[in-house]
Short mmCIF file of C-alpha atoms in Angstrom, two decimals:
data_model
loop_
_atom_site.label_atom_id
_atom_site.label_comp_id
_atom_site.label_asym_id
_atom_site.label_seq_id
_atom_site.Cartn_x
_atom_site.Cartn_y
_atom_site.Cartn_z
CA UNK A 1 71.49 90.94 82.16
CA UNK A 2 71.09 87.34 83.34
CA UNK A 3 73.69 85.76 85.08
CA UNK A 4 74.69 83.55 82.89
CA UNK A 5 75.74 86.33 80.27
CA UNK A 6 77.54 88.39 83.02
CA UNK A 7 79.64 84.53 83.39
CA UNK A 8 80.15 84.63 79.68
CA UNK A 9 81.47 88.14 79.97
CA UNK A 10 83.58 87.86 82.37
CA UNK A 11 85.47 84.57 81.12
CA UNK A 12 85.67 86.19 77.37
CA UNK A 13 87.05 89.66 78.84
CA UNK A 14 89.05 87.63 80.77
CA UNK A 15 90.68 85.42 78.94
CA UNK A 16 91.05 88.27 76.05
CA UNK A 17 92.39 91.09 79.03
CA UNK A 18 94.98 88.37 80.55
CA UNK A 19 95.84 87.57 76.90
CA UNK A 20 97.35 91.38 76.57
CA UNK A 21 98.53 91.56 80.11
CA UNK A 22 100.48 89.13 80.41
CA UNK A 23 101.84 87.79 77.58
CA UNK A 24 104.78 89.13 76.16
CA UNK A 25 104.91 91.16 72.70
CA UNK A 26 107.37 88.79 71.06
CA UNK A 27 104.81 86.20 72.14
CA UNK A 28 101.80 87.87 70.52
CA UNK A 29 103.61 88.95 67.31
CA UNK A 30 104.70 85.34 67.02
CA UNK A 31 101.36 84.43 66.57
CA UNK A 32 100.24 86.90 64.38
CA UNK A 33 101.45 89.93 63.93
CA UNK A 34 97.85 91.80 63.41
CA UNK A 35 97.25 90.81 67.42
CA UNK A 36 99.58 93.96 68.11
CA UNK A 37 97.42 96.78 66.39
CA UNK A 38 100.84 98.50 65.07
CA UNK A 39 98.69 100.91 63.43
CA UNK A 40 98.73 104.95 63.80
CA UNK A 41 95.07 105.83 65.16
CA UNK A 42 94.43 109.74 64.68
CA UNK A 43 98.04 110.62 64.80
CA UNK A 44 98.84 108.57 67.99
CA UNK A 45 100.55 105.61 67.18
CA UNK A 46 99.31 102.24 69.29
CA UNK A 47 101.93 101.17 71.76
CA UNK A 48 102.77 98.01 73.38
CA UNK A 49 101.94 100.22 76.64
CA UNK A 50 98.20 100.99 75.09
CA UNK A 51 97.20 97.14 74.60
CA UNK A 52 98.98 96.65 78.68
CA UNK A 53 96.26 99.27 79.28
CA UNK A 54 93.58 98.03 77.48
CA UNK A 55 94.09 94.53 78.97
CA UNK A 56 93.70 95.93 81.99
CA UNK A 57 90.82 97.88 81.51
CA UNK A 58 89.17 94.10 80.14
CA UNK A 59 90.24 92.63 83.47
CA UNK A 60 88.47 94.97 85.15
CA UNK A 61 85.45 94.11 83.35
CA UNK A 62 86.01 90.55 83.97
CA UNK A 63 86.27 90.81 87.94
CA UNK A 64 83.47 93.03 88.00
CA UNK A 65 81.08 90.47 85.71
CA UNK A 66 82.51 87.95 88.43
CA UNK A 67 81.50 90.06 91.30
CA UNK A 68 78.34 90.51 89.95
CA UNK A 69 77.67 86.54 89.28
CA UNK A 70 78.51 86.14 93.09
CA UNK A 71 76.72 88.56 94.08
CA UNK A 72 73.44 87.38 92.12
CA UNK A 73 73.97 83.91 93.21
CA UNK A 74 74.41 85.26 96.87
CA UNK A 75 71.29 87.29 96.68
CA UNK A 76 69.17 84.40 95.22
CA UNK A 77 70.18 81.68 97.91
CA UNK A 78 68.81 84.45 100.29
CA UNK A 79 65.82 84.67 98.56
CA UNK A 80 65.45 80.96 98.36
CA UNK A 81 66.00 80.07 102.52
CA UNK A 82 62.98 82.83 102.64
CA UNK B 1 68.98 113.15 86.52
CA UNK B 2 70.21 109.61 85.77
CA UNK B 3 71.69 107.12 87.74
CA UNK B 4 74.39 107.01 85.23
CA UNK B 5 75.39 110.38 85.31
CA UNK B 6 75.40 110.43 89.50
CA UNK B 7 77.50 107.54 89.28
CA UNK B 8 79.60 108.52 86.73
CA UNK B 9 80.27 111.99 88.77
CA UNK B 10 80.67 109.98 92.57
CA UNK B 11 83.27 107.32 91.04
CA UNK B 12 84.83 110.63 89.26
CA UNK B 13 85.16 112.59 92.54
CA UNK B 14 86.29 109.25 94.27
CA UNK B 15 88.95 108.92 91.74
CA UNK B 16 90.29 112.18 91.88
CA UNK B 17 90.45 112.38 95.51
CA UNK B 18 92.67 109.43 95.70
CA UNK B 19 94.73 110.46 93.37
CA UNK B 20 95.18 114.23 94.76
CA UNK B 21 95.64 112.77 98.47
CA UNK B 22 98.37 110.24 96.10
CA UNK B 23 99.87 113.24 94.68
CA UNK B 24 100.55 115.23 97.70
CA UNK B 25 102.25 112.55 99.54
CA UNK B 26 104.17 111.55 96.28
CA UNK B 27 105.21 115.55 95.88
CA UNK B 28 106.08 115.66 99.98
CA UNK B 29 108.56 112.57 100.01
CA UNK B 30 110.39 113.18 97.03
CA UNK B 31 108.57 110.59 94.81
CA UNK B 32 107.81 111.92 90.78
CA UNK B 33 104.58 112.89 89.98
CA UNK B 34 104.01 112.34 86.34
CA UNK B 35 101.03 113.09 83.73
CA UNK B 36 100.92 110.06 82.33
CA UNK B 37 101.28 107.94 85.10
CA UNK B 38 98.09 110.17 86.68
CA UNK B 39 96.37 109.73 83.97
CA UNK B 40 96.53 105.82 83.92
CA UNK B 41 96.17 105.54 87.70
CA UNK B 42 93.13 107.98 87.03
CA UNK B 43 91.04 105.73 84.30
CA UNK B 44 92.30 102.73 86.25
CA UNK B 45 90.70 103.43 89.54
CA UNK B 46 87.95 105.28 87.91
CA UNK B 47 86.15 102.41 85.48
CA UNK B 48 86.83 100.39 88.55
CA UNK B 49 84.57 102.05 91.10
CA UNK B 50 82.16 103.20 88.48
CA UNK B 51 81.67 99.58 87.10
CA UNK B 52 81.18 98.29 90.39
CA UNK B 53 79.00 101.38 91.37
CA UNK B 54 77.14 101.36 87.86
CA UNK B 55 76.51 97.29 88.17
CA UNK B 56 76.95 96.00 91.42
CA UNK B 57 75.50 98.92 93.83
CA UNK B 58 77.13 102.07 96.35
CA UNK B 59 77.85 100.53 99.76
CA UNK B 60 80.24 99.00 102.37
CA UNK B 61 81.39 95.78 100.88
CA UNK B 62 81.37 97.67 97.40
CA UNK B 63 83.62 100.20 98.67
CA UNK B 64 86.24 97.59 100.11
CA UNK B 65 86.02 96.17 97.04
CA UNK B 66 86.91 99.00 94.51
CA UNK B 67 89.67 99.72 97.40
CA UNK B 68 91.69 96.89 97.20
CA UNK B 69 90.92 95.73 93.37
CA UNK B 70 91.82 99.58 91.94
CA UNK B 71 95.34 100.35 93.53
CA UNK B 72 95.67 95.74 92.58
CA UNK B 73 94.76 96.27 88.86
CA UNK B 74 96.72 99.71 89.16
CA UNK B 75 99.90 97.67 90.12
CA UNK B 76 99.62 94.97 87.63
CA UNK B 77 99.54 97.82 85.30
CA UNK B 78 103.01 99.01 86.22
CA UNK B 79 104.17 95.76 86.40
CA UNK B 80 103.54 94.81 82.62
CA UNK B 81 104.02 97.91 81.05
CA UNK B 82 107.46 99.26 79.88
CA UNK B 83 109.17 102.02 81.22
CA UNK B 84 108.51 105.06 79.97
CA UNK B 85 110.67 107.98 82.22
CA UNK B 86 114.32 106.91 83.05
CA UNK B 87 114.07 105.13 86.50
CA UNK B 88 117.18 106.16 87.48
CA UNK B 89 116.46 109.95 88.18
CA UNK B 90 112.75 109.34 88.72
CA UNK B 91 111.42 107.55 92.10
CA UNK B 92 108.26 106.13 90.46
CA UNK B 93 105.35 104.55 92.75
CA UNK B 94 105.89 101.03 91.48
CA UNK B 95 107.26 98.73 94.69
CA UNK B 96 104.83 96.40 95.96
CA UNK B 97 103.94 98.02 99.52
CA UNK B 98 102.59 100.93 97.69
CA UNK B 99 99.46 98.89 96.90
CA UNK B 100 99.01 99.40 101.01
CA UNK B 101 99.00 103.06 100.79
CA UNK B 102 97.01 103.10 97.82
CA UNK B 103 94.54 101.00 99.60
CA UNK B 104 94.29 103.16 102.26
CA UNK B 105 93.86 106.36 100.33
CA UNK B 106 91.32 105.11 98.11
CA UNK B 107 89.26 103.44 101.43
CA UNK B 108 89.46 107.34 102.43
CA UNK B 109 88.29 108.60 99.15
CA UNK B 110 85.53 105.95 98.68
CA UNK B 111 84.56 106.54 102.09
CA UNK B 112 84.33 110.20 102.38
CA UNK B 113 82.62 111.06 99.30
CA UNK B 114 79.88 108.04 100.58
CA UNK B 115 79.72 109.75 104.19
CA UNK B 116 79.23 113.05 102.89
CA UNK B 117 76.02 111.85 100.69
CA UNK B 118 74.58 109.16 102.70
CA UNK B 119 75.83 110.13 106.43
CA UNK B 120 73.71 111.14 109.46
CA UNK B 121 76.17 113.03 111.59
CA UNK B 122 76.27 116.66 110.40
CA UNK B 123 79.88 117.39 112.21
CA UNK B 124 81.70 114.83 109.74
CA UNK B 125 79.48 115.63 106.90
CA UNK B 126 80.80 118.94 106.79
CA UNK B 127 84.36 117.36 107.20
CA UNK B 128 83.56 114.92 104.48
CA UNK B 129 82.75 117.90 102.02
CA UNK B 130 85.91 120.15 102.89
CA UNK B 131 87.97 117.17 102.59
CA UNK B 132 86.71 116.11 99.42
CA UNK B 133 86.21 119.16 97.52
CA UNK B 134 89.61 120.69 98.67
CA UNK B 135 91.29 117.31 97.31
CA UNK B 136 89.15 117.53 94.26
CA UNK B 137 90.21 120.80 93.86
CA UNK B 138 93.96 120.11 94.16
CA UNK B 139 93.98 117.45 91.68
CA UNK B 140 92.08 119.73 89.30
CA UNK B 141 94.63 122.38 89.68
CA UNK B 142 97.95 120.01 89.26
CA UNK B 143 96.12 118.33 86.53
CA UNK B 144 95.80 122.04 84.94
CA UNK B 145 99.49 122.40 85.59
CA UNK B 146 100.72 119.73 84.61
CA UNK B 147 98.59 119.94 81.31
CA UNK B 148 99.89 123.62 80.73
CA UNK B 149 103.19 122.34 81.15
CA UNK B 150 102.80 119.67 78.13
CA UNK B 151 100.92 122.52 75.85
CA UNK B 152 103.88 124.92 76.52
CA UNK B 153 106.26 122.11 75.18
CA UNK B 154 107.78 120.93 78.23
CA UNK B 155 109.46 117.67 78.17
CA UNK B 156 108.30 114.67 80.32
CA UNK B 157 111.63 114.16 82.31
CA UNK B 158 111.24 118.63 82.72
CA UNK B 159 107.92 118.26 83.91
CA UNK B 160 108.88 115.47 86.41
CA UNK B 161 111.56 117.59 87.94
CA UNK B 162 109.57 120.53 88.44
CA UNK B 163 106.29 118.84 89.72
CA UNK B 164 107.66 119.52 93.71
CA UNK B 165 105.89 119.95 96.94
CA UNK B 166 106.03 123.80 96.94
CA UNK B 167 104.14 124.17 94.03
CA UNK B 168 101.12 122.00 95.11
CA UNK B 169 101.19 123.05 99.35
CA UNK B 170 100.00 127.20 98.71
CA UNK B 171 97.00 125.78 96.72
CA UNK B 172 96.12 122.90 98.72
CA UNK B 173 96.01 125.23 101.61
CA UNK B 174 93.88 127.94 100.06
CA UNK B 175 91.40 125.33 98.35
CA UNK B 176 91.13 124.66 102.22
CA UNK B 177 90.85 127.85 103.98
CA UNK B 178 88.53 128.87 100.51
CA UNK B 179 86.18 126.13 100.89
CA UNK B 180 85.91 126.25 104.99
CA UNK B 181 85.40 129.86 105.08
CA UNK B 182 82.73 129.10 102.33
CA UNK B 183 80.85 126.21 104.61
CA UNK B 184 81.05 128.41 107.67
CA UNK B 185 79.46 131.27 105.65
CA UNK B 186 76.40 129.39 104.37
CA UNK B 187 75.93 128.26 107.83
CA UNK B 188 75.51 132.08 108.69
CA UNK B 189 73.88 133.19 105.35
CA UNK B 190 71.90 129.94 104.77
CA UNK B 191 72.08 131.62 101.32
CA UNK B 192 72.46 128.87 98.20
CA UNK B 193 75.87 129.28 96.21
CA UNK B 194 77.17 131.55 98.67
CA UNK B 195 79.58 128.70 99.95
CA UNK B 196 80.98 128.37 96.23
CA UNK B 197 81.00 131.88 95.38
CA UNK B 198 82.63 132.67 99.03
CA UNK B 199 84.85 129.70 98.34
CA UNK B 200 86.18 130.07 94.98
CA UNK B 201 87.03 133.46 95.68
CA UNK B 202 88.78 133.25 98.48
CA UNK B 203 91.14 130.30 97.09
CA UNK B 204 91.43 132.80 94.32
CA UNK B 205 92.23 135.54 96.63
CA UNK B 206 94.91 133.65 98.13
CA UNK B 207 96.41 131.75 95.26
CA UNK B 208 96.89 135.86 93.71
CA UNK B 209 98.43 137.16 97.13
CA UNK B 210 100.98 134.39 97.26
CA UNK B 211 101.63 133.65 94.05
CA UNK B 212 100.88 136.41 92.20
CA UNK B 213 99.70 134.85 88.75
CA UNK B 214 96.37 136.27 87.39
CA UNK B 215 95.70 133.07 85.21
CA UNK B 216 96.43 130.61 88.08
CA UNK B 217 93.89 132.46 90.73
CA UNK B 218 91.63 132.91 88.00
CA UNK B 219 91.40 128.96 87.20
CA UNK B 220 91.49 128.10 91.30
CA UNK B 221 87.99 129.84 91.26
CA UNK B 222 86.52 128.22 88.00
CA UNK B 223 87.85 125.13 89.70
CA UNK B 224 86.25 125.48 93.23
CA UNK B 225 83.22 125.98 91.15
CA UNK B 226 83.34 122.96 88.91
CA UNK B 227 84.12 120.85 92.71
CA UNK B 228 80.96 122.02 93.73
CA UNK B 229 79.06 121.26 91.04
CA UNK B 230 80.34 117.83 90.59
CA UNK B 231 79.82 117.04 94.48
CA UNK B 232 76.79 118.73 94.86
CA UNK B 233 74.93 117.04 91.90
CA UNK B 234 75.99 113.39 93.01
CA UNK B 235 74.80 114.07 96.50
CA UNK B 236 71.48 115.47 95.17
CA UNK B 237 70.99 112.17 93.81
CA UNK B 238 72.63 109.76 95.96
CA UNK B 239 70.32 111.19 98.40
CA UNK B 240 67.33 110.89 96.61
CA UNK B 241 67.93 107.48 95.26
#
């Protein structure tokens, strides 16, 4: 992937992953309630806990999509003062 | 083999060592040791060193990396979420200076399971491996436990209270005697899957002197086993890569 994608990436996943993070569930069902998922999924029923979780797990994504547009812009200034 | 599976496997075995050397500390200074709570802390610090393994590449500055952002995301975690076991009976990992201590346990997870594929000296090579595959080991067999436990209907605040330090110290220290004895065999032998064999049955051996449960010995050796599957396989193609 180019790095311009891995950018795009990592400011969607992170905007999305800080979205369910950090904001607070009143918050989200404020602005609509279908942002919560309150649906059962196989039995297990999806938590407030479960989107904390899955916020996290896109914020993971996101840093590493960052790390890996610094690191592509570190390796091609290398390549370029060769 | 793929790259995909080795690093799957490495940032799998990295995981679970931090989280076994984690749990032992938790279980020997009173702090709860929980299945859910292991569970998030595991997919937590796994995705995070296997998406930075998978994308970004196995190395020094990778390996500080995974350190410090893991145990970071791990705490913003516990910040955010709600409590789910009463706070008041259970000590839960959640102040701020355990980020340190996660930190440093992951560095030593990261770093052994790297050593033991990619370093020269044979001495701490071989110190790598026991260290890694006895922790992998351990967090295998309190994973088992605790997993048992939650089967057998045991309730969460139950399974808190009897996850202590005695149950986890006779198998920690027969995964470790099992898996030495095993290394110092092959070195005599230079026989493949004698160290495993050797191992897993003498962490069996022990585990059915001392504690004298059939099932539990029987699972320590399928578990030595599956450790040195898991390790061997990513080293096999860390090395070659």
């Amino acid at each position: 992937m180019e790095k311009k994608n891995w950018l795009i990436l990592a400011i969607i996943t992170g905007i999305v992953g800080s979205f369910y993070e950090f904001v607070p569930r009143k918050t989200i069902k404020s602005i609509a309630d279908f942002l919560l998922f309150d649906v059962n999924v196989m039995g297990h029923r999806i938590r407030h806990n479960d989107l904390i979780l899955l916020g996290a797990v896109l914020l993971i994504i996101s840093f590493v999509s960052f790390y890996k547009v610094y690191k592509l812009g570190r390796n091609s200034k290398i390549i370029k003062k060769e | 083999m793929s790259k995909l599976y080795s690093n799957f496997l490495f940032s799998f075995v990295v995981a679970v060592v931090m989280n076994a050397l984690d749990m032992v500390y938790h279980l020997a200074t009173g702090w709860a040791v929980h299945l859910n709570y292991v569970a998030i802390k595991l997919t937590v610090i796994f995705l995070t060193v296997w998406m930075i393994t998978q994308f970004i590449g196995l190395g020094k500055e990778e390996g500080i990396v995974a350190s410090i952002f893991g145990p970071v995301m791990f705490y913003v975690y516990y910040v955010f979420a709600g409590a789910t076991l009463n706070r008041e009976i259970f000590k839960l990992d959640e102040q701020f200076w355990f980020i340190f201590l996660h930190i440093a346990f992951m560095l030593i997870a990261y770093f052994t399971a790297w050593y033991f594929a990619k370093g020269e000296k044979q001495l701490l090579r071989t110190i790598s491996f026991v260290l890694i595959a006895s922790a992998t080991s351990v967090a295998f067999y309190v994973l088992f436990i605790m997993i048992r436990w939650r089967m057998m209907g045991v309730s969460e605040d139950d399974a808190a209270t009897l996850m202590t330090f005695k149950l986890v110290i006779i198998p920690a220290i027969a995964f470790i005697i099992g898996i030495s004895a095993g290394v110092v065999l092959e070195k005599f032998t230079k026989k493949r899957f004698t160290d495993s064999i050797a191992a897993g049955l003498i962490s069996e051996a022990i585990i059915l002197l001392l504690l004298l449960d059939f099932i539990l010995g029987f699972i320590a050796l399928i578990i030595v086993l599956v450790s040195y599957y898991i390790i061997h396989t990513y080293k096999k193609n860390l090395v070659e890569a």
